XYZ file of C-alpha atoms in Angstrom:
724
model
C 52.372 -9.011 -1.341
C 49.063 -8.040 0.282
C 48.027 -4.537 1.327
C 47.922 -3.882 5.063
C 44.963 -2.220 6.775
C 47.123 0.812 7.477
C 48.119 1.126 3.827
C 44.520 0.640 2.713
C 43.402 3.460 4.998
C 45.936 5.841 3.458
C 44.824 5.193 -0.114
C 42.732 7.771 -1.941
C 39.267 6.384 -2.699
C 37.677 9.715 -3.547
C 35.280 9.989 -6.497
C 33.878 12.931 -8.408
C 31.000 13.107 -10.862
C 29.589 16.291 -12.333
C 29.783 18.866 -9.523
C 29.543 16.292 -6.731
C 32.348 14.774 -4.713
C 32.424 11.641 -2.524
C 35.412 11.565 -0.170
C 34.774 7.854 0.589
C 37.240 8.001 3.505
C 36.728 4.385 4.544
C 37.504 2.859 1.188
C 35.759 -0.004 -0.619
C 33.509 -2.162 1.547
C 31.240 -3.785 -1.015
C 29.804 -7.262 -0.496
C 28.192 -9.630 -2.976
C 26.748 -13.112 -3.210
C 25.566 -15.416 -5.977
C 22.378 -17.344 -5.263
C 20.966 -19.910 -7.682
C 17.332 -21.016 -7.447
C 17.356 -24.505 -8.946
C 14.100 -25.905 -10.277
C 12.263 -22.574 -10.321
C 10.617 -20.852 -13.257
C 10.147 -17.223 -12.205
C 11.333 -14.647 -9.688
C 9.172 -11.859 -8.257
C 9.753 -8.970 -5.883
C 12.607 -6.436 -5.609
C 10.317 -3.426 -5.317
C 10.283 -0.655 -6.185
C 10.533 -0.728 -9.967
C 8.132 0.259 -12.736
C 8.572 -3.044 -14.498
C 6.905 -6.374 -15.154
C 5.560 -8.479 -12.295
C 7.835 -11.420 -13.144
C 11.376 -10.097 -12.859
C 13.264 -9.979 -16.157
C 16.645 -11.390 -16.920
C 19.238 -8.609 -16.884
C 21.792 -10.122 -19.269
C 21.239 -7.358 -21.822
C 20.200 -4.534 -19.466
C 21.319 -2.854 -16.284
C 20.785 -4.847 -13.085
C 17.817 -4.009 -10.884
C 18.907 -1.106 -8.710
C 17.707 -0.521 -5.137
C 18.559 3.023 -4.061
C 15.756 5.253 -2.798
C 15.497 8.307 -5.048
C 13.134 11.161 -5.830
C 12.486 10.346 -9.498
C 10.668 12.899 -11.666
C 8.282 11.264 -14.170
C 9.844 7.823 -13.861
C 10.261 5.584 -16.880
C 8.289 2.374 -17.374
C 9.687 -1.090 -18.120
C 12.938 -0.086 -16.522
C 15.047 -1.531 -13.655
C 15.998 1.993 -12.497
C 15.769 2.825 -8.812
C 12.618 4.474 -7.470
C 11.383 5.663 -4.077
C 11.709 2.526 -1.957
C 13.690 -0.676 -1.613
C 12.858 -4.167 -0.403
C 15.729 -6.518 -1.414
C 13.512 -9.593 -1.415
C 12.775 -12.178 -4.103
C 10.118 -14.888 -4.283
C 11.024 -17.886 -6.470
C 8.117 -19.834 -7.939
C 7.508 -23.160 -9.631
C 4.498 -25.424 -9.889
C 5.886 -27.590 -7.093
C 7.183 -25.102 -4.545
C 7.998 -21.527 -3.574
C 10.901 -20.059 -1.630
C 11.710 -16.507 -0.539
C 15.022 -14.768 0.110
C 15.754 -11.461 1.855
C 19.096 -9.690 1.345
C 18.877 -7.398 4.366
C 21.096 -4.472 3.446
C 20.275 -0.735 3.485
C 23.117 0.402 1.210
C 22.872 0.872 -2.540
C 22.187 -2.566 -3.986
C 22.207 -4.039 -7.501
C 20.723 -7.386 -8.492
C 21.525 -9.302 -11.670
C 19.148 -12.064 -12.785
C 19.713 -14.777 -15.356
C 17.118 -17.355 -16.376
C 18.734 -20.506 -17.753
C 18.010 -24.129 -18.593
C 21.696 -24.898 -18.857
C 22.670 -27.676 -16.531
C 25.007 -26.815 -13.720
C 26.473 -29.617 -11.618
C 23.556 -29.190 -9.212
C 21.143 -29.153 -12.125
C 22.517 -32.413 -13.527
C 22.189 -34.064 -10.115
C 18.592 -32.885 -9.815
C 17.824 -34.066 -13.347
C 19.024 -37.522 -12.375
C 17.028 -37.567 -9.141
C 13.878 -36.258 -10.795
C 14.295 -38.338 -13.966
C 13.957 -35.127 -15.939
C 15.902 -34.023 -18.975
C 15.885 -30.378 -17.933
C 15.862 -28.537 -14.622
C 15.196 -24.835 -14.878
C 17.148 -22.456 -12.682
C 17.447 -18.765 -11.958
C 20.887 -17.336 -11.186
C 21.056 -14.134 -9.157
C 23.936 -11.896 -8.128
C 23.362 -9.484 -5.222
C 25.818 -6.596 -4.765
C 25.756 -3.904 -2.048
C 28.122 -0.973 -1.643
C 28.667 -1.618 2.062
C 27.230 -3.477 5.019
C 27.133 -7.021 6.334
C 25.989 -10.268 4.793
C 22.556 -10.725 6.380
C 20.529 -13.309 4.468
C 17.154 -14.894 5.268
C 15.713 -17.898 3.434
C 12.054 -18.909 3.604
C 11.582 -22.470 2.402
C 7.828 -22.597 1.793
C 6.815 -24.897 0.185
C 3.680 -22.934 -0.825
C 3.415 -19.175 -1.447
C 1.244 -18.874 1.665
C 3.854 -20.726 3.721
C 6.526 -18.323 2.497
C 4.341 -15.376 3.526
C 3.868 -16.740 7.040
C 7.587 -17.437 7.420
C 8.372 -13.894 6.251
C 5.871 -12.551 8.778
C 7.436 -14.565 11.584
C 10.753 -12.796 10.967
C 9.790 -9.292 9.828
C 6.382 -8.993 11.421
C 2.854 -8.643 10.064
C 1.289 -5.496 8.657
C -0.358 -2.991 10.967
C -4.135 -2.781 11.377
C -5.173 0.643 10.047
C -8.175 2.690 11.124
C -11.247 2.237 8.954
C -10.997 5.688 7.378
C -7.513 4.809 6.083
C -8.893 2.126 3.742
C -11.667 4.405 2.487
C -11.443 7.145 -0.165
C -8.866 9.972 0.076
C -9.155 13.219 -1.935
C -5.870 15.059 -2.540
C -4.139 17.520 -4.803
C -1.166 19.836 -4.703
C -2.756 22.035 -3.404
C -6.200 22.946 -2.128
C -5.909 26.703 -2.017
C -7.288 27.659 1.358
C -9.807 26.893 4.050
C -12.721 27.999 1.893
C -11.563 25.739 -0.933
C -11.310 22.734 1.408
C -14.798 23.256 2.802
C -16.164 23.785 -0.707
C -14.689 20.477 -1.895
C -16.103 18.791 1.194
C -19.564 20.254 0.529
C -19.525 19.141 -3.097
C -18.934 15.534 -2.109
C -22.213 15.808 -0.212
C -23.952 17.702 -3.004
C -23.073 15.023 -5.534
C -23.699 12.190 -3.075
C -20.164 10.777 -3.296
C -18.584 9.117 -0.239
C -15.225 10.416 0.990
C -13.259 10.080 4.221
C -10.136 12.244 3.951
C -9.047 15.562 2.397
C -5.305 16.162 2.012
C -3.153 19.296 2.009
C 0.237 19.534 0.307
C 3.150 21.889 1.071
C 1.346 25.139 0.216
C -0.745 24.955 3.409
C 2.299 25.750 5.552
C 3.818 29.038 6.633
C 6.650 29.335 4.112
C 7.298 25.560 3.905
C 7.808 25.411 7.680
C 6.270 22.097 8.650
C 4.033 21.778 11.713
C 2.600 25.194 10.789
C -0.282 26.769 8.850
C -0.385 29.707 6.480
C -2.507 31.991 8.624
C -3.871 33.924 5.630
C -5.095 30.822 3.829
C -6.074 28.797 6.879
C -7.030 31.286 9.582
C -8.880 28.744 11.736
C -7.608 25.239 11.031
C -9.329 23.819 14.116
C -12.722 25.009 12.886
C -12.012 23.473 9.483
C -10.991 20.157 11.053
C -14.059 20.230 13.275
C -16.369 20.807 10.299
C -14.892 17.764 8.567
C -15.052 15.666 11.729
C -18.768 16.437 12.107
C -19.274 14.382 8.944
C -16.932 11.590 10.033
C -14.128 12.948 7.862
C -10.434 13.508 8.502
C -7.547 15.530 7.112
C -3.941 14.695 6.209
C -1.168 17.295 5.981
C 2.278 16.855 4.505
C 5.397 16.922 6.691
C 8.780 16.430 5.008
C 12.173 15.630 6.596
C 13.924 18.877 5.644
C 13.780 21.759 8.115
C 14.109 25.303 6.817
C 17.291 26.954 8.054
C 15.776 29.970 9.787
C 17.378 31.309 12.950
C 14.062 32.978 13.812
C 12.081 29.722 13.673
C 11.813 27.924 17.004
C 11.634 24.440 15.491
C 14.841 24.856 13.527
C 16.791 26.393 16.407
C 15.486 23.779 18.856
C 16.976 21.088 16.642
C 20.188 23.004 16.032
C 20.763 23.715 19.738
C 19.541 20.401 21.167
C 21.844 19.439 24.035
C 21.138 15.690 24.351
C 21.992 14.665 20.804
C 22.588 15.890 17.285
C 19.171 16.335 15.696
C 20.411 17.004 12.160
C 22.452 14.900 9.746
C 26.115 15.989 9.655
C 28.330 16.658 6.681
C 31.612 14.776 6.292
C 33.395 17.369 8.431
C 30.983 17.064 11.351
C 28.917 20.233 10.879
C 25.172 20.259 10.255
C 24.562 19.321 6.626
C 22.717 21.969 4.630
C 21.184 21.487 1.208
C 18.281 22.792 -0.862
C 14.679 21.605 -0.916
C 11.209 23.182 -0.968
C 11.923 25.815 1.757
C 15.316 26.754 0.307
C 18.377 26.086 2.473
C 17.494 23.242 4.828
C 18.822 20.766 7.344
C 17.673 17.149 7.531
C 16.600 15.399 10.720
C 18.750 12.349 11.499
C 16.023 9.780 12.086
C 18.604 7.023 12.569
C 19.194 8.557 16.024
C 16.745 7.334 18.716
C 17.122 10.692 20.428
C 16.234 12.601 17.248
C 13.250 10.305 16.636
C 11.965 11.024 20.128
C 12.404 14.774 19.569
C 10.525 14.490 16.280
C 7.671 12.533 17.866
C 7.235 15.210 20.512
C 6.579 17.832 17.825
C 3.175 16.212 17.190
C 1.884 17.150 20.640
C -1.146 19.426 20.318
C 0.561 22.255 22.187
C 3.477 22.164 19.718
C 1.653 21.461 16.464
C -0.686 24.412 16.853
C -3.992 24.075 15.042
C -3.860 20.280 14.868
C -6.462 17.889 16.247
C -7.066 14.143 16.751
C -8.503 13.933 13.209
C -5.383 15.356 11.557
C -2.963 12.773 10.192
C 0.326 12.838 8.292
C 1.953 12.352 4.904
C 5.762 11.944 4.791
C 7.095 12.877 1.355
C 10.612 13.588 0.000
C 12.095 11.152 2.539
C 14.364 9.136 0.246
C 15.835 11.702 1.198
C 15.395 14.211 -1.623
C 18.025 16.986 -1.744
C 17.596 19.203 -4.793
C 21.282 20.085 -5.116
C 22.634 16.710 -4.020
C 24.013 13.814 -6.069
C 21.125 12.152 -7.919
C 18.840 14.620 -6.088
C 19.748 12.949 -2.805
C 22.180 13.181 0.093
C 25.978 12.895 -0.230
C 27.102 9.395 0.677
C 29.841 10.674 2.988
C 27.395 12.541 5.225
C 27.411 11.279 8.804
C 24.602 9.895 10.966
C 24.325 8.843 14.589
C 27.112 6.570 15.850
C 29.289 7.746 12.950
C 27.494 5.758 10.269
C 28.065 7.088 6.781
C 24.981 7.896 4.766
C 25.996 5.270 2.195
C 25.437 2.609 4.885
C 21.900 3.670 5.858
C 20.525 5.419 2.778
C 17.654 3.032 2.038
C 16.515 2.895 5.668
C 16.332 6.679 6.194
C 12.703 6.913 5.028
C 11.733 3.945 7.197
C 13.020 5.698 10.307
C 11.192 8.930 9.446
C 7.975 6.964 8.847
C 8.445 5.259 12.212
C 9.200 8.490 14.097
C 6.091 10.153 12.641
C 3.965 7.152 13.602
C 5.405 7.407 17.097
C 4.428 11.086 17.155
C 0.794 10.232 16.532
C 0.943 7.583 19.245
C 2.581 10.107 21.571
C -0.133 12.731 21.077
C -2.952 10.215 21.745
C -1.121 8.501 24.611
C -1.196 5.257 22.614
C -4.982 5.133 22.353
C -5.714 6.030 18.702
C -4.447 4.127 15.691
C -2.071 6.245 13.614
C -2.123 6.913 9.904
C 1.077 7.988 8.138
C 1.656 7.688 4.388
C 5.297 7.511 3.296
C 6.906 7.698 -0.128
C 10.235 6.077 0.819
C 10.282 2.639 2.413
C 12.423 -0.320 3.383
C 12.022 -3.733 4.970
C 9.716 -3.316 7.970
C 7.889 -0.226 6.724
C 4.777 -2.387 6.305
C 4.476 -2.471 10.106
C 4.110 1.324 10.220
C 1.727 2.523 7.516
C 0.989 2.671 3.789
C 3.087 3.815 0.847
C 2.200 4.745 -2.717
C 3.982 4.416 -6.045
C 5.010 8.060 -6.252
C 4.812 10.547 -9.072
C 3.054 8.605 -11.812
C 1.646 10.055 -15.021
C -1.885 10.433 -16.376
C -1.516 7.797 -19.089
C -2.941 4.389 -19.890
C 0.577 2.979 -19.648
C 0.944 4.164 -16.052
C -2.517 2.848 -15.181
C -1.530 -0.580 -16.481
C 1.857 -0.441 -14.715
C 0.229 0.310 -11.356
C -0.959 -3.294 -11.132
C 2.394 -5.139 -11.358
C 4.001 -2.472 -9.138
C 1.425 -3.011 -6.383
C 1.471 -6.794 -6.799
C 5.272 -6.818 -6.457
C 5.003 -4.860 -3.214
C 2.420 -7.268 -1.811
C 4.557 -10.283 -2.693
C 7.540 -8.574 -1.019
C 5.584 -8.197 2.219
C 3.903 -4.782 1.840
C 0.087 -5.132 1.659
C -1.052 -1.514 2.268
C -0.126 0.147 -1.023
C -1.723 2.192 -3.783
C -1.138 4.396 -6.812
C -2.395 7.945 -7.363
C -5.764 7.689 -9.097
C -5.742 9.675 -12.333
C -1.954 10.041 -12.394
C 0.034 12.772 -10.608
C 1.468 14.486 -13.696
C -0.652 15.540 -16.640
C -4.363 15.840 -17.317
C -6.102 12.493 -17.836
C -8.729 12.143 -20.554
C -12.127 11.602 -18.969
C -12.271 7.964 -20.042
C -8.895 7.281 -18.413
C -9.897 9.007 -15.168
C -13.096 6.966 -14.905
C -11.268 3.717 -15.622
C -8.591 4.601 -13.058
C -11.247 5.012 -10.366
C -12.738 1.678 -11.385
C -9.334 0.032 -10.904
C -8.318 1.978 -7.797
C -11.411 1.149 -5.753
C -10.237 -2.482 -5.681
C -6.674 -1.725 -4.572
C -5.617 -1.511 -0.911
C -4.882 2.242 -0.646
C -7.259 4.539 -2.531
C -6.232 8.165 -3.099
C -6.771 10.587 -5.975
C -3.902 13.072 -6.313
C -2.657 15.613 -8.861
C 0.204 18.030 -9.528
C -0.195 21.752 -8.871
C 0.000 22.526 -12.608
C -2.826 20.168 -13.582
C -6.443 21.125 -14.072
C -8.824 20.456 -11.216
C -10.274 16.968 -11.444
C -12.724 16.418 -8.594
C -15.271 13.717 -9.540
C -18.080 16.166 -10.395
C -16.134 18.181 -12.999
C -16.576 15.839 -15.985
C -20.300 15.893 -16.662
C -23.211 14.128 -15.000
C -22.666 10.802 -16.749
C -19.049 10.527 -15.675
C -19.791 11.790 -12.182
C -22.267 8.930 -11.883
C -19.665 6.419 -13.088
C -17.100 7.614 -10.539
C -19.771 7.672 -7.824
C -20.726 4.080 -8.617
C -17.093 2.986 -8.416
C -16.622 4.630 -5.019
C -19.907 3.201 -3.771
C -18.569 -0.249 -4.680
C -15.510 0.436 -2.514
C -17.644 1.443 0.444
C -19.942 -1.563 0.017
C -16.887 -3.797 0.228
C -15.319 -2.114 3.274
C -16.308 -4.918 5.714
C -14.658 -7.483 3.430
C -11.591 -5.324 2.786
C -11.200 -4.528 6.496
C -11.216 -8.251 7.212
C -8.398 -8.698 4.693
C -6.416 -6.043 6.563
C -7.057 -7.952 9.776
C -5.613 -11.078 8.146
C -2.572 -9.092 7.048
C -2.151 -7.917 10.647
C -1.932 -11.562 11.720
C 0.365 -13.133 9.109
C 1.034 -10.401 6.509
C -1.164 -12.065 3.891
C -1.097 -10.068 0.646
C -4.318 -8.105 0.196
C -3.776 -7.539 -3.516
C -2.309 -10.731 -4.907
C -1.362 -12.150 -8.317
C -3.546 -14.996 -9.561
C -0.696 -17.492 -9.133
C -0.549 -16.859 -5.376
C -3.625 -19.020 -4.736
C -3.008 -21.187 -7.831
C 0.767 -21.834 -8.017
C 0.240 -25.084 -9.903
C -1.075 -23.164 -12.942
C 2.054 -21.945 -14.739
C -0.054 -20.083 -17.318
C -0.773 -17.484 -14.616
C 2.865 -16.662 -13.900
C 3.010 -13.709 -16.293
C -0.549 -12.452 -15.801
C -0.181 -8.876 -14.539
C -3.486 -7.382 -15.664
C -5.731 -9.229 -13.204
C -5.474 -9.653 -9.461
C -7.280 -11.040 -6.482
C -8.461 -8.792 -3.666
C -8.028 -11.111 -0.720
C -9.150 -14.713 -0.840
C -12.513 -14.349 -2.516
C -12.616 -11.573 -5.132
C -10.966 -11.355 -8.553
C -10.633 -8.081 -10.466
C -10.173 -8.098 -14.234
C -10.005 -4.338 -14.877
C -10.505 -2.577 -18.181
C -7.102 -1.089 -19.018
C -7.377 -0.064 -22.682
C -8.998 2.969 -24.253
C -12.259 2.359 -26.100
C -12.250 -1.297 -25.100
C -15.416 -3.157 -26.065
C -14.407 -6.834 -25.797
C -12.509 -7.861 -22.683
C -10.578 -11.036 -21.868
C -11.123 -12.525 -18.406
C -9.062 -15.369 -16.937
C -10.749 -17.270 -14.104
C -8.428 -19.812 -12.455
C -9.666 -23.296 -11.625
C -10.932 -25.501 -10.295
C -13.780 -23.539 -8.693
C -16.656 -21.739 -10.380
C -16.853 -17.940 -10.240
C -19.799 -15.526 -9.961
C -20.094 -12.051 -11.436
C -20.291 -9.735 -8.407
C -22.883 -7.491 -10.080
C -25.151 -9.878 -11.999
C -24.542 -13.123 -10.027
C -23.985 -14.967 -13.306
C -22.017 -18.168 -12.734
C -18.936 -19.010 -14.840
C -16.773 -22.062 -15.141
C -13.018 -21.552 -14.793
C -11.071 -20.698 -17.921
C -10.561 -17.842 -20.360
C -13.575 -15.988 -21.712
C -14.451 -12.839 -23.644
C -17.036 -10.450 -22.267
C -18.543 -7.244 -23.629
C -17.734 -4.132 -21.595
C -19.007 -0.578 -21.528
C -17.958 2.469 -19.526
C -19.929 1.327 -16.474
C -18.281 -2.115 -16.431
C -16.144 -3.078 -13.425
C -15.427 -6.778 -14.015
C -15.364 -8.342 -10.546
C -15.893 -11.985 -9.622
C -16.585 -13.929 -6.436
C -14.829 -17.248 -6.052
C -17.154 -20.201 -5.605
C -16.998 -21.454 -2.035
C -16.720 -17.930 -0.575
C -18.885 -15.796 1.699
C -18.358 -12.064 1.190
C -19.514 -9.642 3.889
C -20.698 -6.237 2.629
C -22.687 -3.156 3.632
C -25.059 -1.923 0.952
C -26.142 1.309 2.666
C -23.412 3.763 1.695
C -23.223 7.121 3.449
C -20.991 10.184 3.161
C -18.129 8.569 5.129
C -17.202 5.174 6.556
C -17.676 6.413 10.120
C -21.328 7.156 9.439
C -21.783 3.546 8.266
C -20.662 2.016 11.575
C -24.178 1.080 12.730
C -25.521 0.066 9.331
C -26.511 -3.586 8.747
C -24.632 -6.177 6.728
C -25.423 -8.108 3.578
C -23.878 -11.581 3.237
C -23.206 -12.931 -0.256
C -22.860 -16.712 -0.168
C -21.279 -17.988 -3.397
C -21.647 -21.768 -3.433
C -18.851 -23.973 -4.720
C -19.397 -26.822 -7.156
C -19.775 -29.000 -4.049
C -22.509 -26.744 -2.673
C -20.609 -25.263 0.243
C -18.979 -21.932 1.142
C -17.051 -20.253 3.942
C -15.916 -16.794 4.911
C -15.056 -14.638 7.870
C -15.610 -11.172 9.256
C -13.513 -9.070 11.602
C -15.253 -6.249 13.504
C -13.967 -3.677 15.977
C -14.349 0.063 16.577
C -12.107 0.873 13.594
C -10.266 3.606 15.492
C -8.490 2.587 18.669
C -6.335 -0.180 20.102
C -9.203 -1.540 22.195
C -9.083 -4.682 20.079
C -5.928 -5.533 22.017
C -8.186 -5.653 25.089
C -10.397 -8.251 23.372
C -12.935 -5.686 22.192
C -13.345 -7.196 18.750
C -15.329 -9.919 17.082
C -13.858 -12.447 14.662
C -16.647 -14.482 13.106
C -16.443 -17.624 10.960
C -19.217 -18.188 8.439
C -19.893 -21.584 6.917
C -22.483 -22.978 4.529
C -22.628 -26.781 4.285
C -25.244 -29.514 4.406
C -27.970 -26.936 3.713
C -27.087 -24.891 6.795
C -25.569 -21.426 7.134
C -23.799 -21.059 10.452
C -21.974 -18.245 12.199
C -19.499 -18.962 15.019
C -16.953 -16.964 16.949
C -13.403 -17.832 16.000
C -11.170 -19.299 18.683
C -9.250 -16.024 18.927
C -12.342 -13.820 19.061
C -13.015 -11.298 21.756
C -16.382 -9.641 22.316
C -17.712 -6.768 20.257
C -21.346 -6.159 19.377
C -21.990 -5.682 15.682
C -24.957 -4.382 13.687
C -27.540 -6.812 12.375
C -27.538 -8.757 9.120
C -30.264 -7.291 6.904
C -29.920 -9.567 3.879
C -28.431 -12.930 2.892
C -28.008 -13.742 -0.805
C -27.141 -17.311 -1.772
C -25.738 -17.821 -5.272
C -25.732 -21.077 -7.203
C -29.160 -22.482 -6.292
C -31.279 -23.787 -9.144
C -34.581 -24.046 -7.302
C -36.450 -22.330 -4.464
C -35.629 -23.228 -0.857
C -37.277 -22.482 2.453
C -35.273 -21.107 5.357
C -35.753 -21.130 9.117
C -33.991 -19.782 12.207
C -34.475 -21.818 15.370
C -37.492 -23.441 13.778
C -39.113 -20.133 12.840
C -39.586 -19.637 9.094
C -37.818 -16.803 7.295
C -39.070 -15.097 4.153
C -36.996 -16.104 1.138
C -37.238 -15.079 -2.515
C -35.950 -17.164 -5.427
C -34.658 -15.428 -8.567
C -34.600 -17.986 -11.339
C -32.716 -15.734 -13.759
C -29.848 -15.313 -11.257
C -30.078 -18.775 -9.652
C -30.131 -17.050 -6.281
C -32.149 -16.959 -3.089
C -32.465 -13.792 -0.985
C -33.470 -13.735 2.674
C -34.406 -10.319 4.033
C -34.312 -9.462 7.741
C -33.077 -12.839 9.011
C -33.082 -11.478 12.583
C -29.426 -12.244 13.348
C -26.387 -10.141 14.239
C -23.014 -10.775 12.664
C -21.225 -10.964 16.026
C -23.594 -13.646 17.325
C -23.704 -17.436 16.960
C -26.567 -18.821 14.941
C -27.723 -21.367 12.334
C -30.113 -20.896 9.446
C -31.476 -24.129 7.984
C -32.444 -24.521 4.344
C -34.645 -27.163 2.761
């Protein structure tokens, strides 16, 4: 006989582990589904895990777990849960790609089995394809609760899958220019004097920087939206001093609110009459747990009313001492509860509309991220682009702002692992991501710190960060030679900002990955499927970073069929695998033949101060003698681009002519001039003219390049330069 619903409700489903208890009053509600990817070789995705880029079979290990947690010094090569969850996989073969999203915010486990054994479907496909073997990947998705909500993206190419994903879950957001520049952070800069001293030293040592960050110690007793008045007596003056140099500040704001009956923010949430601001315990009272301030309550961001209340706290009259150049970092939003199960929230806590926490756990951080973004929009009356970094994330977080890979360690192993972690996020639809440069825990050897900068400057989000117990590690503290190496790496980042910003524009249109595995543009080359030490930055650049201590000989893989050019020396290489000599100054970076890369070679103390500086175009000719590229230009700050105040330019070199045209979607925005055009891949001198007037060109035989200085054109215009 079956069990009736009434009998099921009366059964005792309670669980206890260690000192924690889950009443589980609604009983078992788990769902699962088996999905087999027939004819595919590899699966990718399922972030966030510190594991290989190509997902491993789990036959002899735990399944991949998706359950947002505050993990202290996380392990590598492990399917354990970390800070965020995107239950998405991308299946790849030489012939096609498909994507699948298991849209569920509860705790989720995924088993994976790679097999060449022939199922019934496999035998049918073998017959159709006249093949003896058809590879397949079996997966088993399991969630503790929720509905079956499945999305399939049928490709057939990786780029098609990306566009289909974007059509459903939206593209990435277009960040302000400072957000993709360099961020300097540690837990914690001591006080206002310390902040201004760090700022001054960036100028003294001629190192560009856009943002200084403050961690929890800047607050009044861990009360967010406040300042420690002894350490930061005049925050507005400090913010103004930074802004005078085109620089910004980010302060941390966590989801836990100190239980303090004498604090207006806490009591306003406790006594709110329109809705419950705080998460409830299983009995309906405000949940209280422990975090940085001590006893705390947690805002229930799943409630639209609570999100609106939270957004209003960012108004300048409420967040005293803030300014338009102060932005936000959401940490601990998995949520982290120091005395909770697995350092998180009890699953039988209650949210808006009586949802149990077990049902919404993985989406909690998303809703905080969104509410904070809305707060920045609220304070600017929807005129200024927001910037909010989050540690926790879920499907859709890419539309809000960046995330980072959490509390990594100052080790070569963590440096190497940062690449597959960030690539997995990009493949799963999250382009704006980064890892703490230098490692959060521990003190990196100088060589490691320098190499980490050299890797980080070519990743989408660039921030140096360190734990409170580590030694100071600002770029000028390691001797003149190493300061110069770090400076050169950061200068490279700033030179590439026009190109990188254009990649972010593309991501804002169709969610194109900014940092992508080599197979993404070359899916037919199965030898690239396990390459997780190199990556492309957008369409045109390939990074082959130095990831080993004392490395002298370095292996570079350049996918075919196009030629590649060394970004620094302009040396041309055929596709394939090669060995190069490297030294501490080496940042192996290559331009794909057939590309035009837009740069700015005049680097100043911040990206804002470079707004009016001229461009340099690098034209890397293909084996066929042509090249193309694009540039996106706007004010880098506001939403005026939505009013057509932007320029989207298409660059093309063919038939001995370099042309610039406005794209069909382009608005109107005046750009600075082009001061230099460098054409790579020419074996003899050429003459150049603009509208019949000759231009001065210089041929460098050793680099097989031609340089035109002062071509008298602007990037936002339409023009043709003829070569003969």
